Coordinates of C-alpha atoms in Angstrom, one line a residue:
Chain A
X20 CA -38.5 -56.1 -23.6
X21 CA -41.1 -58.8 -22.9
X22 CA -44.1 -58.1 -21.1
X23 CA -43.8 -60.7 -18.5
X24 CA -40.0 -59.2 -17.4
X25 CA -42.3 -55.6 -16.6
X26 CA -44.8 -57.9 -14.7
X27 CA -42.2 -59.8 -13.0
X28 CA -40.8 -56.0 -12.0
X29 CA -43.4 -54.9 -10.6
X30 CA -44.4 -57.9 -8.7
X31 CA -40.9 -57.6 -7.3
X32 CA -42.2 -53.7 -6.2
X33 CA -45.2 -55.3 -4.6
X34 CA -42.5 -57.8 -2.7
X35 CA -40.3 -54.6 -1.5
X36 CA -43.3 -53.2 -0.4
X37 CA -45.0 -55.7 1.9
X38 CA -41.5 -56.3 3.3
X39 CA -41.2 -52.7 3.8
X40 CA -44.8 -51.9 5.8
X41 CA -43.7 -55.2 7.8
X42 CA -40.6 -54.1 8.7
X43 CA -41.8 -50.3 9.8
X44 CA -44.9 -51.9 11.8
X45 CA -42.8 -54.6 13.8
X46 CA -39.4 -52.6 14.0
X47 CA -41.7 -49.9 15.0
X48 CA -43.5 -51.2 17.9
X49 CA -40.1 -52.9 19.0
X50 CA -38.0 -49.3 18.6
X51 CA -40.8 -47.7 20.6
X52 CA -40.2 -50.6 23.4
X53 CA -36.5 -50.3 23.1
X54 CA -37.1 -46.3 23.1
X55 CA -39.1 -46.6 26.2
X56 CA -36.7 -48.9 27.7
X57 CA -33.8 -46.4 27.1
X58 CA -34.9 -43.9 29.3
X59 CA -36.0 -46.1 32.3
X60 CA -34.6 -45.2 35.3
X61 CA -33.9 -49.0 36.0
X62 CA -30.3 -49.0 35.0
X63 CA -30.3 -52.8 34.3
X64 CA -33.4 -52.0 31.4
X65 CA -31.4 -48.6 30.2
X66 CA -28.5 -51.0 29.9
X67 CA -30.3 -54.1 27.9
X68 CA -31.3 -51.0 25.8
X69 CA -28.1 -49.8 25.6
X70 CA -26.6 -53.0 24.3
X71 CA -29.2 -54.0 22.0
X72 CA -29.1 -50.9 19.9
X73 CA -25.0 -51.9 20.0
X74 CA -25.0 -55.1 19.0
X75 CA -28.0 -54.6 16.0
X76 CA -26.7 -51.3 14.8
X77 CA -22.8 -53.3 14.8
X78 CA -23.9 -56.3 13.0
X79 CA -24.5 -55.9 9.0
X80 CA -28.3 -56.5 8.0
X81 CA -26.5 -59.5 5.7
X82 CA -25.2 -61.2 8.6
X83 CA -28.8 -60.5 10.6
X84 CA -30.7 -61.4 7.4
X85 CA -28.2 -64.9 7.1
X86 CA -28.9 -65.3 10.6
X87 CA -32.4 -65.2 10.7
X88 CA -32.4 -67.4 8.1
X89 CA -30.2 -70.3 8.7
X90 CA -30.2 -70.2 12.7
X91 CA -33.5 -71.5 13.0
X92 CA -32.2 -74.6 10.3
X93 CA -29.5 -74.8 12.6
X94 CA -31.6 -75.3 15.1
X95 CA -33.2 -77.9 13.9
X96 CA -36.4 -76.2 13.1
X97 CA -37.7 -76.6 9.9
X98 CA -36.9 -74.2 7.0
X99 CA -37.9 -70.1 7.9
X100 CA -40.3 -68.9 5.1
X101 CA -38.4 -66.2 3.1
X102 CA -40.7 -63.4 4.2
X103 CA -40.3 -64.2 7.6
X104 CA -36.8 -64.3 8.0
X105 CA -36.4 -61.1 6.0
X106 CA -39.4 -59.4 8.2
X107 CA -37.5 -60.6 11.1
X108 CA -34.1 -59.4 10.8
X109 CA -35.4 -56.2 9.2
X110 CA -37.2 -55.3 11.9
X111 CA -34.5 -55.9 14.7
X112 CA -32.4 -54.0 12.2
X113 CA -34.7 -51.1 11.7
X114 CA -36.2 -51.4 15.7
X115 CA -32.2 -50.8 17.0
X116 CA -32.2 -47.4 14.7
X117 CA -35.8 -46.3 15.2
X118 CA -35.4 -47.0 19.0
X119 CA -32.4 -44.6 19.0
X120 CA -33.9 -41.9 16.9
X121 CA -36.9 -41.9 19.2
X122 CA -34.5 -42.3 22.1
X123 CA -33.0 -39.0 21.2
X124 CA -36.2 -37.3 20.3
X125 CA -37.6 -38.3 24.0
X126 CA -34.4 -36.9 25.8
X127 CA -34.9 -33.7 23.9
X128 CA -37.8 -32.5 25.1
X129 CA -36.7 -30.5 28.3
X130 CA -36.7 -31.7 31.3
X131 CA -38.3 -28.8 33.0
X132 CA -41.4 -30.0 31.3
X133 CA -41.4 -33.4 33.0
X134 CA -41.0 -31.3 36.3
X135 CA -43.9 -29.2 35.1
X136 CA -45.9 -32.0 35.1
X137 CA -44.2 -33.5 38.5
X138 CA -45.0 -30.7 40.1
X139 CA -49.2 -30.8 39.0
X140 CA -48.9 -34.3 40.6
X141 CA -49.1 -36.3 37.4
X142 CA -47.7 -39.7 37.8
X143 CA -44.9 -40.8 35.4
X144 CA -47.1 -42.5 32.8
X145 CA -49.6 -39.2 32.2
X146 CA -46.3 -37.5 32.3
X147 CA -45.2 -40.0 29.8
X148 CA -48.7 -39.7 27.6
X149 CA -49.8 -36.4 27.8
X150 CA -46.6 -34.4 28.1
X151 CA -43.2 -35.8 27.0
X152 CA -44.8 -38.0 24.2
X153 CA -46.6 -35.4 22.0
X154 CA -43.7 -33.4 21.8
X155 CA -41.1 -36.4 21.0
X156 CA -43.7 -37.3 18.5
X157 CA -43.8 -34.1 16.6
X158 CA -39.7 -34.1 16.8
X159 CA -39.7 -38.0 15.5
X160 CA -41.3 -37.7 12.7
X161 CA -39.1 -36.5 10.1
X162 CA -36.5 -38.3 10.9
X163 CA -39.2 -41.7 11.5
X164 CA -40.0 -40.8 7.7
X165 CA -36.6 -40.2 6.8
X166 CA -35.7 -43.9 8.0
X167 CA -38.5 -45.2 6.2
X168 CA -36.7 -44.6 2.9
X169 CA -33.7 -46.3 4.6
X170 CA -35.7 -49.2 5.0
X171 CA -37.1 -49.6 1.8
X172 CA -33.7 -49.9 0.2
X173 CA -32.3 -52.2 2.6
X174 CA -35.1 -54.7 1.9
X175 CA -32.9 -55.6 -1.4
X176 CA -30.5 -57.0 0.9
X177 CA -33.0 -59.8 1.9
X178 CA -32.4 -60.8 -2.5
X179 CA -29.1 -62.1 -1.6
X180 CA -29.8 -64.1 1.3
X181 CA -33.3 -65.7 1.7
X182 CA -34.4 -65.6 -1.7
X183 CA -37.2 -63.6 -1.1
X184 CA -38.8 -62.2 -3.9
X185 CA -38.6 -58.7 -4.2
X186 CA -37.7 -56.0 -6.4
X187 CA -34.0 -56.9 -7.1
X188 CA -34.4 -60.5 -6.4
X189 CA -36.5 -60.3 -10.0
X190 CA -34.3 -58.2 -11.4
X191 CA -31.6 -60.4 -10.9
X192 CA -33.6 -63.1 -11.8
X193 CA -34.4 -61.7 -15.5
X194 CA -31.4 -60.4 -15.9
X195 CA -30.0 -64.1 -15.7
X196 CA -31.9 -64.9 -18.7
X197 CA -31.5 -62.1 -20.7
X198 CA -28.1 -60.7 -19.6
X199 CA -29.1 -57.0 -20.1
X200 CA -28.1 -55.8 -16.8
X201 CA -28.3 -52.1 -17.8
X202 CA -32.0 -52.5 -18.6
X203 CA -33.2 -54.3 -15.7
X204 CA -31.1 -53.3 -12.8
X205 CA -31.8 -49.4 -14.3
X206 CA -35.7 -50.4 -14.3
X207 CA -35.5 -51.5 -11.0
X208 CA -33.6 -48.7 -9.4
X209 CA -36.0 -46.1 -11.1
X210 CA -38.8 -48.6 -9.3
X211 CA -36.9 -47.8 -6.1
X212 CA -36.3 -44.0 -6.8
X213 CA -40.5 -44.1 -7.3
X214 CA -40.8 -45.2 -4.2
X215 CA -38.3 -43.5 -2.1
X216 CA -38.7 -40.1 -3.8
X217 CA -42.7 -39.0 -2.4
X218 CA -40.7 -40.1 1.0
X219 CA -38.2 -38.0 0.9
X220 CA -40.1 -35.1 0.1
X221 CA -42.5 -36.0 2.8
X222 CA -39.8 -36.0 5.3
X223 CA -38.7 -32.6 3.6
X224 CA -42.1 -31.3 4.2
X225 CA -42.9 -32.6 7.4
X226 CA -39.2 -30.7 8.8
X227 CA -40.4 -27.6 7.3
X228 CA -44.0 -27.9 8.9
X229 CA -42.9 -28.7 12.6
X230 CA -39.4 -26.6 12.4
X231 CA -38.7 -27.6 15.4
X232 CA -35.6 -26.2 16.2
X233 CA -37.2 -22.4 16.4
X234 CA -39.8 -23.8 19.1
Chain B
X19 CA -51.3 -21.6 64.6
X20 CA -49.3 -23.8 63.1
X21 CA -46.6 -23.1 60.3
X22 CA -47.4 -24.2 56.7
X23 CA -43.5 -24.3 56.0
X24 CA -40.8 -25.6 58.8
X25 CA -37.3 -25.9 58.0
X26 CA -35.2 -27.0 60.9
X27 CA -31.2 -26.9 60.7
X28 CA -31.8 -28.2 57.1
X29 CA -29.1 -29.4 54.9
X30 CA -28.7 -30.0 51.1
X31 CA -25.9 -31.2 48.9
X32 CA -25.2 -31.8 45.4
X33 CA -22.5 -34.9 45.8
X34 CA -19.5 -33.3 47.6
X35 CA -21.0 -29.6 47.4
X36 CA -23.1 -28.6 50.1
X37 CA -25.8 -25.8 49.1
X38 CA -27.7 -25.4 52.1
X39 CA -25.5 -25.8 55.1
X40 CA -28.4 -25.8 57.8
X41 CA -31.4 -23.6 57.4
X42 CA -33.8 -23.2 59.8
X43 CA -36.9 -20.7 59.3
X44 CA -40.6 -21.5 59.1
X45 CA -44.0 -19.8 57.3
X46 CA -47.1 -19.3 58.6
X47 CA -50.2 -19.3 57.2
X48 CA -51.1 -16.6 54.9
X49 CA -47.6 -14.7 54.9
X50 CA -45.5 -14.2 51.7
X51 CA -42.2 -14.4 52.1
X52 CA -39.5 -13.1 49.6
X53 CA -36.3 -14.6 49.5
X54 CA -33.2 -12.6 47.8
X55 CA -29.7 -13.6 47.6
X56 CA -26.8 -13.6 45.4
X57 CA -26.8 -16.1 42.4
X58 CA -25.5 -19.5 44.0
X59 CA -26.2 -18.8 47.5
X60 CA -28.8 -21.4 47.8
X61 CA -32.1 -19.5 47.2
X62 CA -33.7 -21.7 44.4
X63 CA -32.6 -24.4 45.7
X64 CA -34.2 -24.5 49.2
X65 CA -37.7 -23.4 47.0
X66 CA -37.2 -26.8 44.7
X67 CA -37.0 -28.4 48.4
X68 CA -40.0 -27.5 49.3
X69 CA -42.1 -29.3 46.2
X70 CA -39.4 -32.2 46.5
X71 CA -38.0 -31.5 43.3
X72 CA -34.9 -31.9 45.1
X73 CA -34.1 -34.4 48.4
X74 CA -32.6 -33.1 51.4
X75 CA -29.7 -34.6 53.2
X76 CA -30.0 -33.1 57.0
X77 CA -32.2 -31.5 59.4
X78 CA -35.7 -31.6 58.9
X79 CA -38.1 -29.9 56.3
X80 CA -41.9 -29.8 57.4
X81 CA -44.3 -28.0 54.3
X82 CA -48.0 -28.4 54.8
X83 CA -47.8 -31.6 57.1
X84 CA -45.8 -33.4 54.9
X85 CA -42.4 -34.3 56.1
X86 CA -40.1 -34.4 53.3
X87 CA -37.2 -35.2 55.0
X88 CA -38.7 -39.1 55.0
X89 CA -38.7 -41.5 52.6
X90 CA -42.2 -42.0 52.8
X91 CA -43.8 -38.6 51.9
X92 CA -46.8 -38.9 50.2
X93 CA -45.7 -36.8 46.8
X94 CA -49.5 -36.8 45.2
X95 CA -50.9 -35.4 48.3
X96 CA -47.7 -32.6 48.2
X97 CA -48.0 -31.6 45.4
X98 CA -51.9 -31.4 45.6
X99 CA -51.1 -28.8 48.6
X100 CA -48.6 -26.9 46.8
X101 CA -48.0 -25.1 43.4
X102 CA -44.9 -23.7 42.2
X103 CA -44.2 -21.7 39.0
X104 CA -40.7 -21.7 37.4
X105 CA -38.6 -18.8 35.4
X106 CA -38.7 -20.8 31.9
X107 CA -42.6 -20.8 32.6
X108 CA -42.7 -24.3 31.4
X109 CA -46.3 -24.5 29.7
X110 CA -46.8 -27.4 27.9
X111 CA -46.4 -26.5 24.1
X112 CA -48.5 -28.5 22.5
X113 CA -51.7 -27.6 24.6
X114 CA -53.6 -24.4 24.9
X115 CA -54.0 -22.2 27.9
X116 CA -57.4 -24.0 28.9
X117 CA -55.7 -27.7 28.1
X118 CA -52.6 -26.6 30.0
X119 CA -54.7 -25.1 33.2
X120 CA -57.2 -27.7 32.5
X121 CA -55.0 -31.2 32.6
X122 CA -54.4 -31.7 36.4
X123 CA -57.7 -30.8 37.9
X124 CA -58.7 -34.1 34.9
X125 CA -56.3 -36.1 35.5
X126 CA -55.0 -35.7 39.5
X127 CA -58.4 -34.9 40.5
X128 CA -59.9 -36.4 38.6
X129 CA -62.6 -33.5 37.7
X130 CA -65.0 -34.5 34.4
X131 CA -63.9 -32.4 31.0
X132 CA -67.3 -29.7 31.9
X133 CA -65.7 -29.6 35.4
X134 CA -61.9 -28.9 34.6
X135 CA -63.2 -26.3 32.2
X136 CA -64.7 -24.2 33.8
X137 CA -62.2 -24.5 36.6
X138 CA -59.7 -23.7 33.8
X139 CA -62.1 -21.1 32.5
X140 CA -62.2 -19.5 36.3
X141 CA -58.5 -19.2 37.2
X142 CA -57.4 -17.9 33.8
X143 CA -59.9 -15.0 34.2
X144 CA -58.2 -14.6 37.4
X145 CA -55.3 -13.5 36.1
X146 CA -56.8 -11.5 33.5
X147 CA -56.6 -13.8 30.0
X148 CA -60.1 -15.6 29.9
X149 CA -59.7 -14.1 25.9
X150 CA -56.8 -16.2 25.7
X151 CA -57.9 -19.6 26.9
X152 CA -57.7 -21.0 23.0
X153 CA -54.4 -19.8 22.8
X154 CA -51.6 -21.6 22.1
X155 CA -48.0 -21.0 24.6
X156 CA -46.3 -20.0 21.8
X157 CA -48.8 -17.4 20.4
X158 CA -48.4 -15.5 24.2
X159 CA -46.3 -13.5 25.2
X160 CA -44.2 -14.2 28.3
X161 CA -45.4 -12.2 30.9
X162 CA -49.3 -14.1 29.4
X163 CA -47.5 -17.5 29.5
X164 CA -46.1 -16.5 33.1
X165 CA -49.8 -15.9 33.8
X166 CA -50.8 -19.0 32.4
X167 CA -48.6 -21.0 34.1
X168 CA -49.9 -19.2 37.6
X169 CA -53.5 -20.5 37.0
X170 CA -52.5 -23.7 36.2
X171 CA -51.0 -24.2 39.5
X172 CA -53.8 -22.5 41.3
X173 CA -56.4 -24.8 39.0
X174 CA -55.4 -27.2 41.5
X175 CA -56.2 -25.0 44.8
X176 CA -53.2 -25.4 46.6
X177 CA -52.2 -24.4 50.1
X178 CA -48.6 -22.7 49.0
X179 CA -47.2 -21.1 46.2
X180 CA -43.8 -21.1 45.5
X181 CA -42.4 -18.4 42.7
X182 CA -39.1 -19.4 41.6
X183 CA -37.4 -16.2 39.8
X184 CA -40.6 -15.9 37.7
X185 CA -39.7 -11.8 36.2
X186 CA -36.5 -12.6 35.7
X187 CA -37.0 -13.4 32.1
X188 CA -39.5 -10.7 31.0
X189 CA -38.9 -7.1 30.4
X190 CA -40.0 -4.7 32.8
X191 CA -43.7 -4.1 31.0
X192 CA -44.5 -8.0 31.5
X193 CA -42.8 -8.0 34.7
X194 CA -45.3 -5.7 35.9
X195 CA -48.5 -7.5 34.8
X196 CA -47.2 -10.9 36.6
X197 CA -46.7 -9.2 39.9
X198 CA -49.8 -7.2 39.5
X199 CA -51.6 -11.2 39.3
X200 CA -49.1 -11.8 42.5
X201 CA -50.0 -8.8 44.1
X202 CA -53.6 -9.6 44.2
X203 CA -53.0 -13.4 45.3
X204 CA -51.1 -12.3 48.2
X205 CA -54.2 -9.6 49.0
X206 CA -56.6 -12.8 48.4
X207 CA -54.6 -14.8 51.7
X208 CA -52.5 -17.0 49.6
X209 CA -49.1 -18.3 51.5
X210 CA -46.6 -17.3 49.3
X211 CA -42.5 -17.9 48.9
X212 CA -40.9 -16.3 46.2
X213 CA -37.2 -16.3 45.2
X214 CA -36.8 -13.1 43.3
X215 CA -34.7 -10.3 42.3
X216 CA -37.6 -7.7 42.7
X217 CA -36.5 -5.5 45.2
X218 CA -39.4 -3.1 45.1
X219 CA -41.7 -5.9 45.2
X220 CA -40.4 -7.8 48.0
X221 CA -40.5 -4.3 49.5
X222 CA -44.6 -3.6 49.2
X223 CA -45.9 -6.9 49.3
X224 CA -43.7 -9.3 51.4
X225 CA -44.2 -9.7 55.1
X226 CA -40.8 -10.8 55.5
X227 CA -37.4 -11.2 53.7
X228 CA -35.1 -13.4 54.3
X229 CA -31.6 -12.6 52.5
X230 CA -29.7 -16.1 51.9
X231 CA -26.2 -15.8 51.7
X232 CA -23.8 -19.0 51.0
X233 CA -26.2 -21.6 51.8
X234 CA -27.4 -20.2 55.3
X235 CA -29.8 -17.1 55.8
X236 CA -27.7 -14.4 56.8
X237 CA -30.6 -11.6 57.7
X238 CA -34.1 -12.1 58.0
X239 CA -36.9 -9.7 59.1
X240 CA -40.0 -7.1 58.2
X241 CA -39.2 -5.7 55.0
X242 CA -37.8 -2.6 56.9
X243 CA -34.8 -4.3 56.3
X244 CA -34.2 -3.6 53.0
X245 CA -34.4 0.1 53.6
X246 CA -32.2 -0.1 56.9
X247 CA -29.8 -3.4 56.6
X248 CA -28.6 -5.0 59.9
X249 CA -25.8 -6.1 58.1
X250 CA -23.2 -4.9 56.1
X251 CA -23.6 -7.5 53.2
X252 CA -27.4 -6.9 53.2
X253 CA -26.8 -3.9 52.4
X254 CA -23.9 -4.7 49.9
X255 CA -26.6 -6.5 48.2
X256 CA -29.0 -3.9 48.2
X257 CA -26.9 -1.6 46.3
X258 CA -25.5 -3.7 43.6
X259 CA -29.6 -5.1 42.8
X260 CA -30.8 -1.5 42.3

């Protein structure tokens, strides 16, 4: 194997990666609106939730990612740069899930401690922020982490649509040349493995620490 | 003097199903009133009335000058005058004691951190657990985290307590050191209604009972009248709670 194929690898890694904290910082902030927006007690907002999460969670990434990409072309815009058009369909992707994990993980803490707080004359936001959202928070997170690793695996899908350069796009790339698929496709899925493993057993961890369901 | 609590000919349904079908009985200040009744016959629900936690549909519901059968009741200043303490306790997990007695004298009256605890600091030795302050809910036990949750509604100095069931999920060890903490609020003035199953309780320490029975009161008086019932269902009750 020649050393530039490894480098090439790896810069693919470094691609997965900066699409990956991209993805989990906007499709984080946008699942925490769409979270938010879920539980509003304006049913016209609880609905545009509602729908949302449908329609993102319906549609495959592929068709989001082609979307992304191409719709703005369509448009008449100017060409997308790769990274954004992955970032952006990523996100709406990973914002529909995330804003229905954290949906679920609001809802779950009781309501008898948002009367708790009613009743001591807190107003809906301190109930919000100093109540329901520590708790949800300490409930999200394993599954938050859990998605992560979701994430970081979907990013290859953004190889066979925009061209963006990430871990399999390289791979695939080398492979062309070479045609030893075994070797490169192999080296790339232990790449992801590396990546997703410390994850996983982060999101392991973090269950066992908050263990939730005995509280 | 004026009553704290006034419900006139009140009514309250749940859709189709009406759980108060017009009662009318008021509270002055400084009395503690117990009210008893058969699971379902309206008892929590007319004490959830009185903080709002549920709207009414008839008649008119007057508690601390705030008239909460209109739209436009001022609910900060309602719940500033009243406190009400639940069954399921309902401390906030993730805080301790102090932070969970502490939280609404900082942020609904807007007390500075030094002020709130040593308000916090105050109540909690009030009903005996200054030790505990750094406690979390979880490390208490429930007849503490009952406690708890009494000074965090008296942090706020409010006019009326309302007790909703609060024994009826400790044994009888821990049922005795929260009524002992009621006991000496009522000796301390407090206006007090508790919905309870407490029979000896309501017997020593209430001024009056009111017995509720499908969603109207069905005897009220001294609490003479749990040792001689007017009426035949009173004392129906009586026997199957003891």
């Amino acid at each position: 194997m020649q050393p530039q194929f490894l480098l090439s690898l790896l810069d693919g890694v470094l691609g997965t990666i900066v699409l990956s904290v991209l993805t989990f910082i906007c499709g984080g902030l946008a699942g925490f609106v769409v979270a938010l927006a879920r539980i509003s007690p304006l049913r016209s907002v609880s609905f545009a939730a509602i729908a949302y999460i449908q329609v993102f969670q319906g549609i495959p990434l592929l068709v989001q990612m082609g979307l992304a990409y191409f719709g703005p072309i369509l448009l008449g815009f100017e060409s997308v740069p790769p990274l954004a058009a992955a970032a952006l369909a990523m996100s709406v992707f990973a914002s529909a899930y995330l804003g229905q994990i954290w949906y679920g993980c609001l809802i779950s803490v009781a309501k008898p401690q948002w009367e708790a707080a009613e009743c001591l004359g807190l107003t809906r936001w301190q109930r919000m922020t100093r109540v329901v959202l520590p708790q949800a928070m300490r409930i999200a997170t394993p599954p938050t982490v859990g998605f992560l690793v979701i994430i970081v695996k979907n990013t290859s899908v953004s190889s066979l649509v925009v061209g963006y350069q990430e871990l399999t796009y390289n791979a695939k790339v080398i492979n062309n040349a070479t045609f030893e698929p075994f070797l490169y496709f192999g080296l790339a899925g232990i790449f992801y493995f590396l990546i997703c493993y410390p994850l996983s057993v982060q999101s392991r961890a973090l269950e066992r620490k908050f263990n939730v369901g005995t509280r | 003097m004026s009553a704290l609590v006034k419900f006139v000919d009140m009514h309250k349904s749940f859709g189709d199903l009406e759980i108060l079908k017009g009662v009318t009985f008021s509270v002055e200040r400084g009395e503690v009133v117990a009210i008893i009744g058969q699971s379902g016959s309206g008892k929590s629900t007319a004490l959830r009335c009185m903080d709002r936690l549920e709207t009414i549909q008839g008649g008119e519901l007057w508690v601390c000058g705030h008239a909460l059968h209109r739209d436009d009741v001022d609910l900060k200043a309602l719940r500033r005058d009243v406190g009400i303490v639940f069954q399921s306790y309902n401390l906030f997990p993730h805080l301790t004691a102090e932070q969970n007695v502490a939280l609404a004298p900082r942020l609904v009256a807007s007390k500075s951190h030094a002020e709130a605890s040593d308000i916090a600091q105050a109540v909690l030795s009030k009903v005996g657990l200054a030790e505990k302050r750094a406690a979390y809910p979880e490390q208490l036990s429930g007849g503490q985290q009952q406690r708890v949750a009494i000074a965090r509604s008296l942090a706020m100095q409010p006019k009326l307590m309302l007790f909703d069931e609060v024994t009826s999920a400790l044994d009888p060890k821990l049922t005795g050191e929260v009524l002992r903490v009621m006991e000496r609020l009522a000796a301390d003035g407090m206006t007090m209604i508790l919905v309870t199953h407490e029979m000896q309780f309501a017997r020593n320490v209430a001024d009056r009972v009111v017995y509720m029975r499908d969603g109207r009161i069905h005897e009220m008086g001294g609490p003479e009248i749990l040792i001689k019932p007017q009426t035949p269902e009173l004392a129906d009750f009586i026997t199957h709670e003891q």
